[in-house]
Amino acid sequence: MTATRGTRALLGVLFLAAATVGAWLLWLGWDNGYTVDAQTGATSGPYEAWQVVGCVLTLVLLAALAGRRLSPWLVVPVMTVAFTAAWTWQAATTDDSGLWAVGAVLVLVGTAAGSTAVSLAARRLGRRSAGRAA
């Protein structure tokens, strides 16, 4: 039994959405504690720099791989919506100030910009290398 192009795209989109939410869970979803410096009283968190870097690198890898197999015009909305929804769900349930909405917009814009740049570059490089092989 062979899958049609539409079925492969649907499965790819579902896998990409699950992997994007998985990246959020792996790197950021488990950490919601803030750290207060005893000397200065400054609050930081909830994420450490290494968590954000790891998450971004994972998302870059996902966007690059997906951009070679799927249309970037599928990759971008799927990754953007999946990651923003996961981030917003946690932020909205743990923030009493209402500033989570500002963060959600920033996450949405950043994820859209990053996934667009990476998936388009991966698609272009994939086509260029396929052209050389032919």
PDB file of N, CA and C in Angstrom, residues 33-123:
ATOM      1  N   GLY A  33       9.757  27.654  37.745  1.00  0.00           N
ATOM      2  CA  GLY A  33      10.200  28.303  38.978  1.00  0.00           C
ATOM      3  C   GLY A  33      11.093  29.498  38.706  1.00  0.00           C
ATOM      4  N   TYR A  34      10.937  30.517  39.517  1.00  0.00           N
ATOM      5  CA  TYR A  34      11.771  31.711  39.408  1.00  0.00           C
ATOM      6  C   TYR A  34      12.826  31.690  40.494  1.00  0.00           C
ATOM      7  N   THR A  35      13.961  32.336  40.223  1.00  0.00           N
ATOM      8  CA  THR A  35      15.061  32.414  41.177  1.00  0.00           C
ATOM      9  C   THR A  35      15.168  33.858  41.652  1.00  0.00           C
ATOM     10  N   VAL A  36      15.294  34.035  42.983  1.00  0.00           N
ATOM     11  CA  VAL A  36      15.460  35.369  43.548  1.00  0.00           C
ATOM     12  C   VAL A  36      16.851  35.457  44.150  1.00  0.00           C
ATOM     13  N   ASP A  37      17.623  36.451  43.713  1.00  0.00           N
ATOM     14  CA  ASP A  37      18.961  36.692  44.253  1.00  0.00           C
ATOM     15  C   ASP A  37      18.812  37.286  45.649  1.00  0.00           C
ATOM     16  N   ALA A  38      19.384  36.628  46.645  1.00  0.00           N
ATOM     17  CA  ALA A  38      19.242  37.058  48.032  1.00  0.00           C
ATOM     18  C   ALA A  38      19.877  38.425  48.291  1.00  0.00           C
ATOM     19  N   GLN A  39      20.946  38.748  47.592  1.00  0.00           N
ATOM     20  CA  GLN A  39      21.638  40.021  47.818  1.00  0.00           C
ATOM     21  C   GLN A  39      20.947  41.195  47.137  1.00  0.00           C
ATOM     22  N   THR A  40      20.522  41.001  45.913  1.00  0.00           N
ATOM     23  CA  THR A  40      19.953  42.122  45.157  1.00  0.00           C
ATOM     24  C   THR A  40      18.432  42.111  45.124  1.00  0.00           C
ATOM     25  N   GLY A  41      17.839  40.972  45.373  1.00  0.00           N
ATOM     26  CA  GLY A  41      16.385  40.850  45.286  1.00  0.00           C
ATOM     27  C   GLY A  41      15.885  40.718  43.856  1.00  0.00           C
ATOM     28  N   ALA A  42      16.803  40.627  42.892  1.00  0.00           N
ATOM     29  CA  ALA A  42      16.429  40.494  41.482  1.00  0.00           C
ATOM     30  C   ALA A  42      15.859  39.105  41.214  1.00  0.00           C
ATOM     31  N   THR A  43      14.808  39.076  40.433  1.00  0.00           N
ATOM     32  CA  THR A  43      14.161  37.820  40.076  1.00  0.00           C
ATOM     33  C   THR A  43      14.517  37.458  38.646  1.00  0.00           C
ATOM     34  N   SER A  44      14.829  36.185  38.407  1.00  0.00           N
ATOM     35  CA  SER A  44      15.108  35.718  37.053  1.00  0.00           C
ATOM     36  C   SER A  44      14.408  34.387  36.831  1.00  0.00           C
ATOM     37  N   GLY A  45      14.212  34.087  35.587  1.00  0.00           N
ATOM     38  CA  GLY A  45      13.594  32.802  35.275  1.00  0.00           C
ATOM     39  C   GLY A  45      12.349  32.996  34.442  1.00  0.00           C
ATOM     40  N   PRO A  46      11.630  31.964  34.190  1.00  0.00           N
ATOM     41  CA  PRO A  46      11.807  30.634  34.743  1.00  0.00           C
ATOM     42  C   PRO A  46      12.852  29.797  34.020  1.00  0.00           C
ATOM     43  N   TYR A  47      13.326  30.241  32.864  1.00  0.00           N
ATOM     44  CA  TYR A  47      14.238  29.411  32.091  1.00  0.00           C
ATOM     45  C   TYR A  47      15.680  29.870  32.255  1.00  0.00           C
ATOM     46  N   GLU A  48      16.574  28.905  32.176  1.00  0.00           N
ATOM     47  CA  GLU A  48      18.009  29.195  32.131  1.00  0.00           C
ATOM     48  C   GLU A  48      18.415  29.336  30.667  1.00  0.00           C
ATOM     49  N   ALA A  49      19.522  30.002  30.434  1.00  0.00           N
ATOM     50  CA  ALA A  49      19.975  30.229  29.057  1.00  0.00           C
ATOM     51  C   ALA A  49      20.184  28.917  28.304  1.00  0.00           C
ATOM     52  N   TRP A  50      20.738  27.893  28.950  1.00  0.00           N
ATOM     53  CA  TRP A  50      21.005  26.630  28.274  1.00  0.00           C
ATOM     54  C   TRP A  50      19.712  25.964  27.806  1.00  0.00           C
ATOM     55  N   GLN A  51      18.611  26.176  28.546  1.00  0.00           N
ATOM     56  CA  GLN A  51      17.333  25.597  28.134  1.00  0.00           C
ATOM     57  C   GLN A  51      16.826  26.263  26.852  1.00  0.00           C
ATOM     58  N   VAL A  52      16.923  27.568  26.806  1.00  0.00           N
ATOM     59  CA  VAL A  52      16.449  28.306  25.632  1.00  0.00           C
ATOM     60  C   VAL A  52      17.308  27.971  24.418  1.00  0.00           C
ATOM     61  N   VAL A  53      18.620  27.924  24.594  1.00  0.00           N
ATOM     62  CA  VAL A  53      19.517  27.578  23.490  1.00  0.00           C
ATOM     63  C   VAL A  53      19.206  26.165  22.981  1.00  0.00           C
ATOM     64  N   GLY A  54      19.043  25.220  23.884  1.00  0.00           N
ATOM     65  CA  GLY A  54      18.709  23.851  23.482  1.00  0.00           C
ATOM     66  C   GLY A  54      17.392  23.780  22.736  1.00  0.00           C
ATOM     67  N   CYS A  55      16.401  24.523  23.203  1.00  0.00           N
ATOM     68  CA  CYS A  55      15.097  24.538  22.549  1.00  0.00           C
ATOM     69  C   CYS A  55      15.197  25.143  21.153  1.00  0.00           C
ATOM     70  N   VAL A  56      15.887  26.262  21.036  1.00  0.00           N
ATOM     71  CA  VAL A  56      16.040  26.917  19.732  1.00  0.00           C
ATOM     72  C   VAL A  56      16.777  26.000  18.754  1.00  0.00           C
ATOM     73  N   LEU A  57      17.852  25.367  19.199  1.00  0.00           N
ATOM     74  CA  LEU A  57      18.593  24.467  18.308  1.00  0.00           C
ATOM     75  C   LEU A  57      17.733  23.286  17.870  1.00  0.00           C
ATOM     76  N   THR A  58      16.921  22.765  18.773  1.00  0.00           N
ATOM     77  CA  THR A  58      16.019  21.665  18.429  1.00  0.00           C
ATOM     78  C   THR A  58      14.991  22.123  17.406  1.00  0.00           C
ATOM     79  N   LEU A  59      14.429  23.314  17.600  1.00  0.00           N
ATOM     80  CA  LEU A  59      13.452  23.848  16.648  1.00  0.00           C
ATOM     81  C   LEU A  59      14.088  24.135  15.292  1.00  0.00           C
ATOM     82  N   VAL A  60      15.326  24.602  15.282  1.00  0.00           N
ATOM     83  CA  VAL A  60      16.035  24.832  14.018  1.00  0.00           C
ATOM     84  C   VAL A  60      16.202  23.516  13.271  1.00  0.00           C
ATOM     85  N   LEU A  61      16.605  22.476  13.982  1.00  0.00           N
ATOM     86  CA  LEU A  61      16.758  21.163  13.360  1.00  0.00           C
ATOM     87  C   LEU A  61      15.428  20.661  12.799  1.00  0.00           C
ATOM     88  N   LEU A  62      14.361  20.792  13.575  1.00  0.00           N
ATOM     89  CA  LEU A  62      13.036  20.371  13.105  1.00  0.00           C
ATOM     90  C   LEU A  62      12.615  21.146  11.861  1.00  0.00           C
ATOM     91  N   ALA A  63      12.795  22.468  11.878  1.00  0.00           N
ATOM     92  CA  ALA A  63      12.396  23.287  10.730  1.00  0.00           C
ATOM     93  C   ALA A  63      13.220  22.941   9.491  1.00  0.00           C
ATOM     94  N   ALA A  64      14.495  22.664   9.682  1.00  0.00           N
ATOM     95  CA  ALA A  64      15.353  22.311   8.547  1.00  0.00           C
ATOM     96  C   ALA A  64      14.938  20.962   7.955  1.00  0.00           C
ATOM     97  N   LEU A  65      14.741  19.984   8.805  1.00  0.00           N
ATOM     98  CA  LEU A  65      14.337  18.665   8.309  1.00  0.00           C
ATOM     99  C   LEU A  65      12.955  18.718   7.656  1.00  0.00           C
ATOM    100  N   ALA A  66      12.031  19.402   8.303  1.00  0.00           N
ATOM    101  CA  ALA A  66      10.672  19.501   7.759  1.00  0.00           C
ATOM    102  C   ALA A  66      10.650  20.322   6.479  1.00  0.00           C
ATOM    103  N   GLY A  67      11.478  21.371   6.402  1.00  0.00           N
ATOM    104  CA  GLY A  67      11.527  22.208   5.210  1.00  0.00           C
ATOM    105  C   GLY A  67      12.016  21.467   3.977  1.00  0.00           C
ATOM    106  N   ARG A  68      12.776  20.405   4.187  1.00  0.00           N
ATOM    107  CA  ARG A  68      13.242  19.597   3.054  1.00  0.00           C
ATOM    108  C   ARG A  68      12.192  18.606   2.588  1.00  0.00           C
ATOM    109  N   ARG A  69      11.290  18.207   3.501  1.00  0.00           N
ATOM    110  CA  ARG A  69      10.284  17.191   3.167  1.00  0.00           C
ATOM    111  C   ARG A  69       8.902  17.773   2.892  1.00  0.00           C
ATOM    112  N   LEU A  70       8.602  18.890   3.545  1.00  0.00           N
ATOM    113  CA  LEU A  70       7.290  19.518   3.410  1.00  0.00           C
ATOM    114  C   LEU A  70       7.461  20.922   2.852  1.00  0.00           C
ATOM    115  N   SER A  71       6.397  21.481   2.381  1.00  0.00           N
ATOM    116  CA  SER A  71       6.426  22.871   1.935  1.00  0.00           C
ATOM    117  C   SER A  71       6.664  23.775   3.144  1.00  0.00           C
ATOM    118  N   PRO A  72       7.544  24.756   3.008  1.00  0.00           N
ATOM    119  CA  PRO A  72       7.724  25.718   4.105  1.00  0.00           C
ATOM    120  C   PRO A  72       6.410  26.396   4.488  1.00  0.00           C
ATOM    121  N   TRP A  73       5.479  26.482   3.551  1.00  0.00           N
ATOM    122  CA  TRP A  73       4.187  27.106   3.850  1.00  0.00           C
ATOM    123  C   TRP A  73       3.306  26.209   4.701  1.00  0.00           C
ATOM    124  N   LEU A  74       3.694  24.972   4.886  1.00  0.00           N
ATOM    125  CA  LEU A  74       3.079  24.100   5.887  1.00  0.00           C
ATOM    126  C   LEU A  74       3.888  24.125   7.182  1.00  0.00           C
ATOM    127  N   VAL A  75       5.192  24.123   7.045  1.00  0.00           N
ATOM    128  CA  VAL A  75       6.088  24.082   8.208  1.00  0.00           C
ATOM    129  C   VAL A  75       5.862  25.276   9.117  1.00  0.00           C
ATOM    130  N   VAL A  76       5.817  26.454   8.546  1.00  0.00           N
ATOM    131  CA  VAL A  76       5.745  27.688   9.337  1.00  0.00           C
ATOM    132  C   VAL A  76       4.482  27.758  10.199  1.00  0.00           C
ATOM    133  N   PRO A  77       3.290  27.604   9.658  1.00  0.00           N
ATOM    134  CA  PRO A  77       2.117  27.701  10.535  1.00  0.00           C
ATOM    135  C   PRO A  77       2.034  26.570  11.554  1.00  0.00           C
ATOM    136  N   VAL A  78       2.450  25.372  11.164  1.00  0.00           N
ATOM    137  CA  VAL A  78       2.372  24.251  12.097  1.00  0.00           C
ATOM    138  C   VAL A  78       3.302  24.475  13.282  1.00  0.00           C
ATOM    139  N   MET A  79       4.555  24.806  13.008  1.00  0.00           N
ATOM    140  CA  MET A  79       5.506  25.020  14.106  1.00  0.00           C
ATOM    141  C   MET A  79       5.109  26.231  14.947  1.00  0.00           C
ATOM    142  N   THR A  80       4.686  27.292  14.295  1.00  0.00           N
ATOM    143  CA  THR A  80       4.329  28.512  15.013  1.00  0.00           C
ATOM    144  C   THR A  80       3.144  28.284  15.935  1.00  0.00           C
ATOM    145  N   VAL A  81       2.096  27.685  15.422  1.00  0.00           N
ATOM    146  CA  VAL A  81       0.904  27.456  16.235  1.00  0.00           C
ATOM    147  C   VAL A  81       1.176  26.443  17.345  1.00  0.00           C
ATOM    148  N   ALA A  82       1.865  25.356  17.018  1.00  0.00           N
ATOM    149  CA  ALA A  82       2.118  24.318  18.023  1.00  0.00           C
ATOM    150  C   ALA A  82       2.978  24.849  19.165  1.00  0.00           C
ATOM    151  N   PHE A  83       4.077  25.523  18.843  1.00  0.00           N
ATOM    152  CA  PHE A  83       4.969  26.013  19.896  1.00  0.00           C
ATOM    153  C   PHE A  83       4.319  27.135  20.699  1.00  0.00           C
ATOM    154  N   THR A  84       3.667  28.061  20.008  1.00  0.00           N
ATOM    155  CA  THR A  84       3.025  29.176  20.709  1.00  0.00           C
ATOM    156  C   THR A  84       1.899  28.678  21.601  1.00  0.00           C
ATOM    157  N   ALA A  85       1.127  27.719  21.142  1.00  0.00           N
ATOM    158  CA  ALA A  85       0.039  27.180  21.964  1.00  0.00           C
ATOM    159  C   ALA A  85       0.583  26.504  23.214  1.00  0.00           C
ATOM    160  N   ALA A  86       1.635  25.710  23.066  1.00  0.00           N
ATOM    161  CA  ALA A  86       2.216  25.028  24.229  1.00  0.00           C
ATOM    162  C   ALA A  86       2.778  26.041  25.217  1.00  0.00           C
ATOM    163  N   TRP A  87       3.530  27.019  24.724  1.00  0.00           N
ATOM    164  CA  TRP A  87       4.118  28.035  25.593  1.00  0.00           C
ATOM    165  C   TRP A  87       3.029  28.847  26.282  1.00  0.00           C
ATOM    166  N   THR A  88       2.013  29.244  25.523  1.00  0.00           N
ATOM    167  CA  THR A  88       0.934  30.083  26.062  1.00  0.00           C
ATOM    168  C   THR A  88       0.125  29.351  27.110  1.00  0.00           C
ATOM    169  N   TRP A  89      -0.127  28.084  26.889  1.00  0.00           N
ATOM    170  CA  TRP A  89      -0.893  27.300  27.865  1.00  0.00           C
ATOM    171  C   TRP A  89      -0.220  27.360  29.232  1.00  0.00           C
ATOM    172  N   GLN A  90       1.084  27.116  29.281  1.00  0.00           N
ATOM    173  CA  GLN A  90       1.778  27.157  30.566  1.00  0.00           C
ATOM    174  C   GLN A  90       1.845  28.575  31.117  1.00  0.00           C
ATOM    175  N   ALA A  91       2.173  29.529  30.276  1.00  0.00           N
ATOM    176  CA  ALA A  91       2.319  30.915  30.740  1.00  0.00           C
ATOM    177  C   ALA A  91       1.002  31.465  31.271  1.00  0.00           C
ATOM    178  N   ALA A  92      -0.080  31.206  30.577  1.00  0.00           N
ATOM    179  CA  ALA A  92      -1.382  31.742  30.992  1.00  0.00           C
ATOM    180  C   ALA A  92      -1.852  31.140  32.310  1.00  0.00           C
ATOM    181  N   THR A  93      -1.473  29.896  32.556  1.00  0.00           N
ATOM    182  CA  THR A  93      -1.924  29.247  33.794  1.00  0.00           C
ATOM    183  C   THR A  93      -1.035  29.556  34.992  1.00  0.00           C
ATOM    184  N   THR A  94       0.135  30.141  34.765  1.00  0.00           N
ATOM    185  CA  THR A  94       1.040  30.414  35.887  1.00  0.00           C
ATOM    186  C   THR A  94       1.302  31.895  36.119  1.00  0.00           C
ATOM    187  N   ASP A  95       0.791  32.777  35.256  1.00  0.00           N
ATOM    188  CA  ASP A  95       1.068  34.216  35.371  1.00  0.00           C
ATOM    189  C   ASP A  95      -0.181  34.961  35.806  1.00  0.00           C
ATOM    190  N   ASP A  96      -0.077  35.665  36.919  1.00  0.00           N
ATOM    191  CA  ASP A  96      -1.202  36.444  37.420  1.00  0.00           C
ATOM    192  C   ASP A  96      -1.205  37.878  36.904  1.00  0.00           C
ATOM    193  N   SER A  97      -0.103  38.321  36.307  1.00  0.00           N
ATOM    194  CA  SER A  97       0.020  39.717  35.890  1.00  0.00           C
ATOM    195  C   SER A  97      -0.654  39.998  34.553  1.00  0.00           C
ATOM    196  N   GLY A  98      -0.871  38.993  33.740  1.00  0.00           N
ATOM    197  CA  GLY A  98      -1.428  39.191  32.412  1.00  0.00           C
ATOM    198  C   GLY A  98      -0.377  39.471  31.354  1.00  0.00           C
ATOM    199  N   LEU A  99       0.888  39.532  31.749  1.00  0.00           N
ATOM    200  CA  LEU A  99       1.954  39.796  30.783  1.00  0.00           C
ATOM    201  C   LEU A  99       2.245  38.587  29.897  1.00  0.00           C
ATOM    202  N   TRP A 100       1.659  37.459  30.205  1.00  0.00           N
ATOM    203  CA  TRP A 100       1.853  36.288  29.363  1.00  0.00           C
ATOM    204  C   TRP A 100       1.378  36.570  27.939  1.00  0.00           C
ATOM    205  N   ALA A 101       0.391  37.461  27.775  1.00  0.00           N
ATOM    206  CA  ALA A 101      -0.125  37.771  26.440  1.00  0.00           C
ATOM    207  C   ALA A 101       0.945  38.463  25.595  1.00  0.00           C
ATOM    208  N   VAL A 102       1.724  39.346  26.205  1.00  0.00           N
ATOM    209  CA  VAL A 102       2.817  40.007  25.495  1.00  0.00           C
ATOM    210  C   VAL A 102       3.867  38.965  25.103  1.00  0.00           C
ATOM    211  N   GLY A 103       4.198  38.078  26.045  1.00  0.00           N
ATOM    212  CA  GLY A 103       5.152  37.012  25.756  1.00  0.00           C
ATOM    213  C   GLY A 103       4.664  36.105  24.646  1.00  0.00           C
ATOM    214  N   ALA A 104       3.367  35.825  24.638  1.00  0.00           N
ATOM    215  CA  ALA A 104       2.809  34.947  23.602  1.00  0.00           C
ATOM    216  C   ALA A 104       2.968  35.570  22.217  1.00  0.00           C
ATOM    217  N   VAL A 105       2.748  36.876  22.111  1.00  0.00           N
ATOM    218  CA  VAL A 105       2.918  37.552  20.825  1.00  0.00           C
ATOM    219  C   VAL A 105       4.387  37.496  20.395  1.00  0.00           C
ATOM    220  N   LEU A 106       5.295  37.713  21.337  1.00  0.00           N
ATOM    221  CA  LEU A 106       6.722  37.651  21.011  1.00  0.00           C
ATOM    222  C   LEU A 106       7.139  36.241  20.595  1.00  0.00           C
ATOM    223  N   VAL A 107       6.632  35.230  21.284  1.00  0.00           N
ATOM    224  CA  VAL A 107       6.921  33.838  20.919  1.00  0.00           C
ATOM    225  C   VAL A 107       6.354  33.541  19.532  1.00  0.00           C
ATOM    226  N   LEU A 108       5.149  33.998  19.262  1.00  0.00           N
ATOM    227  CA  LEU A 108       4.521  33.786  17.964  1.00  0.00           C
ATOM    228  C   LEU A 108       5.354  34.402  16.842  1.00  0.00           C
ATOM    229  N   VAL A 109       5.741  35.652  17.002  1.00  0.00           N
ATOM    230  CA  VAL A 109       6.521  36.346  15.969  1.00  0.00           C
ATOM    231  C   VAL A 109       7.892  35.699  15.799  1.00  0.00           C
ATOM    232  N   GLY A 110       8.553  35.387  16.903  1.00  0.00           N
ATOM    233  CA  GLY A 110       9.877  34.769  16.832  1.00  0.00           C
ATOM    234  C   GLY A 110       9.853  33.394  16.203  1.00  0.00           C
ATOM    235  N   THR A 111       8.870  32.595  16.566  1.00  0.00           N
ATOM    236  CA  THR A 111       8.760  31.253  15.999  1.00  0.00           C
ATOM    237  C   THR A 111       8.424  31.327  14.510  1.00  0.00           C
ATOM    238  N   ALA A 112       7.538  32.236  14.142  1.00  0.00           N
ATOM    239  CA  ALA A 112       7.190  32.392  12.727  1.00  0.00           C
ATOM    240  C   ALA A 112       8.402  32.837  11.917  1.00  0.00           C
ATOM    241  N   ALA A 113       9.124  33.822  12.415  1.00  0.00           N
ATOM    242  CA  ALA A 113      10.294  34.316  11.685  1.00  0.00           C
ATOM    243  C   ALA A 113      11.372  33.243  11.568  1.00  0.00           C
ATOM    244  N   GLY A 114      11.658  32.582  12.670  1.00  0.00           N
ATOM    245  CA  GLY A 114      12.703  31.558  12.657  1.00  0.00           C
ATOM    246  C   GLY A 114      12.359  30.372  11.785  1.00  0.00           C
ATOM    247  N   SER A 115      11.142  29.867  11.914  1.00  0.00           N
ATOM    248  CA  SER A 115      10.765  28.698  11.116  1.00  0.00           C
ATOM    249  C   SER A 115      10.671  29.051   9.634  1.00  0.00           C
ATOM    250  N   THR A 116      10.298  30.284   9.323  1.00  0.00           N
ATOM    251  CA  THR A 116      10.273  30.712   7.920  1.00  0.00           C
ATOM    252  C   THR A 116      11.682  30.730   7.337  1.00  0.00           C
ATOM    253  N   ALA A 117      12.592  31.394   8.030  1.00  0.00           N
ATOM    254  CA  ALA A 117      13.968  31.506   7.532  1.00  0.00           C
ATOM    255  C   ALA A 117      14.624  30.142   7.372  1.00  0.00           C
ATOM    256  N   VAL A 118      14.482  29.288   8.373  1.00  0.00           N
ATOM    257  CA  VAL A 118      15.159  27.990   8.336  1.00  0.00           C
ATOM    258  C   VAL A 118      14.532  27.053   7.317  1.00  0.00           C
ATOM    259  N   SER A 119      13.206  26.972   7.286  1.00  0.00           N
ATOM    260  CA  SER A 119      12.577  26.029   6.342  1.00  0.00           C
ATOM    261  C   SER A 119      12.770  26.468   4.893  1.00  0.00           C
ATOM    262  N   LEU A 120      12.738  27.781   4.627  1.00  0.00           N
ATOM    263  CA  LEU A 120      13.001  28.244   3.260  1.00  0.00           C
ATOM    264  C   LEU A 120      14.447  27.980   2.849  1.00  0.00           C
ATOM    265  N   ALA A 121      15.379  28.215   3.760  1.00  0.00           N
ATOM    266  CA  ALA A 121      16.790  27.938   3.462  1.00  0.00           C
ATOM    267  C   ALA A 121      17.012  26.449   3.226  1.00  0.00           C
ATOM    268  N   ALA A 122      16.400  25.609   4.037  1.00  0.00           N
ATOM    269  CA  ALA A 122      16.546  24.159   3.865  1.00  0.00           C
ATOM    270  C   ALA A 122      15.952  23.706   2.537  1.00  0.00           C
ATOM    271  N   ARG A 123      14.808  24.263   2.173  1.00  0.00           N
ATOM    272  CA  ARG A 123      14.179  23.906   0.899  1.00  0.00           C
ATOM    273  C   ARG A 123      15.072  24.332  -0.260  1.00  0.00           C
TER     274      ARG A 123
END
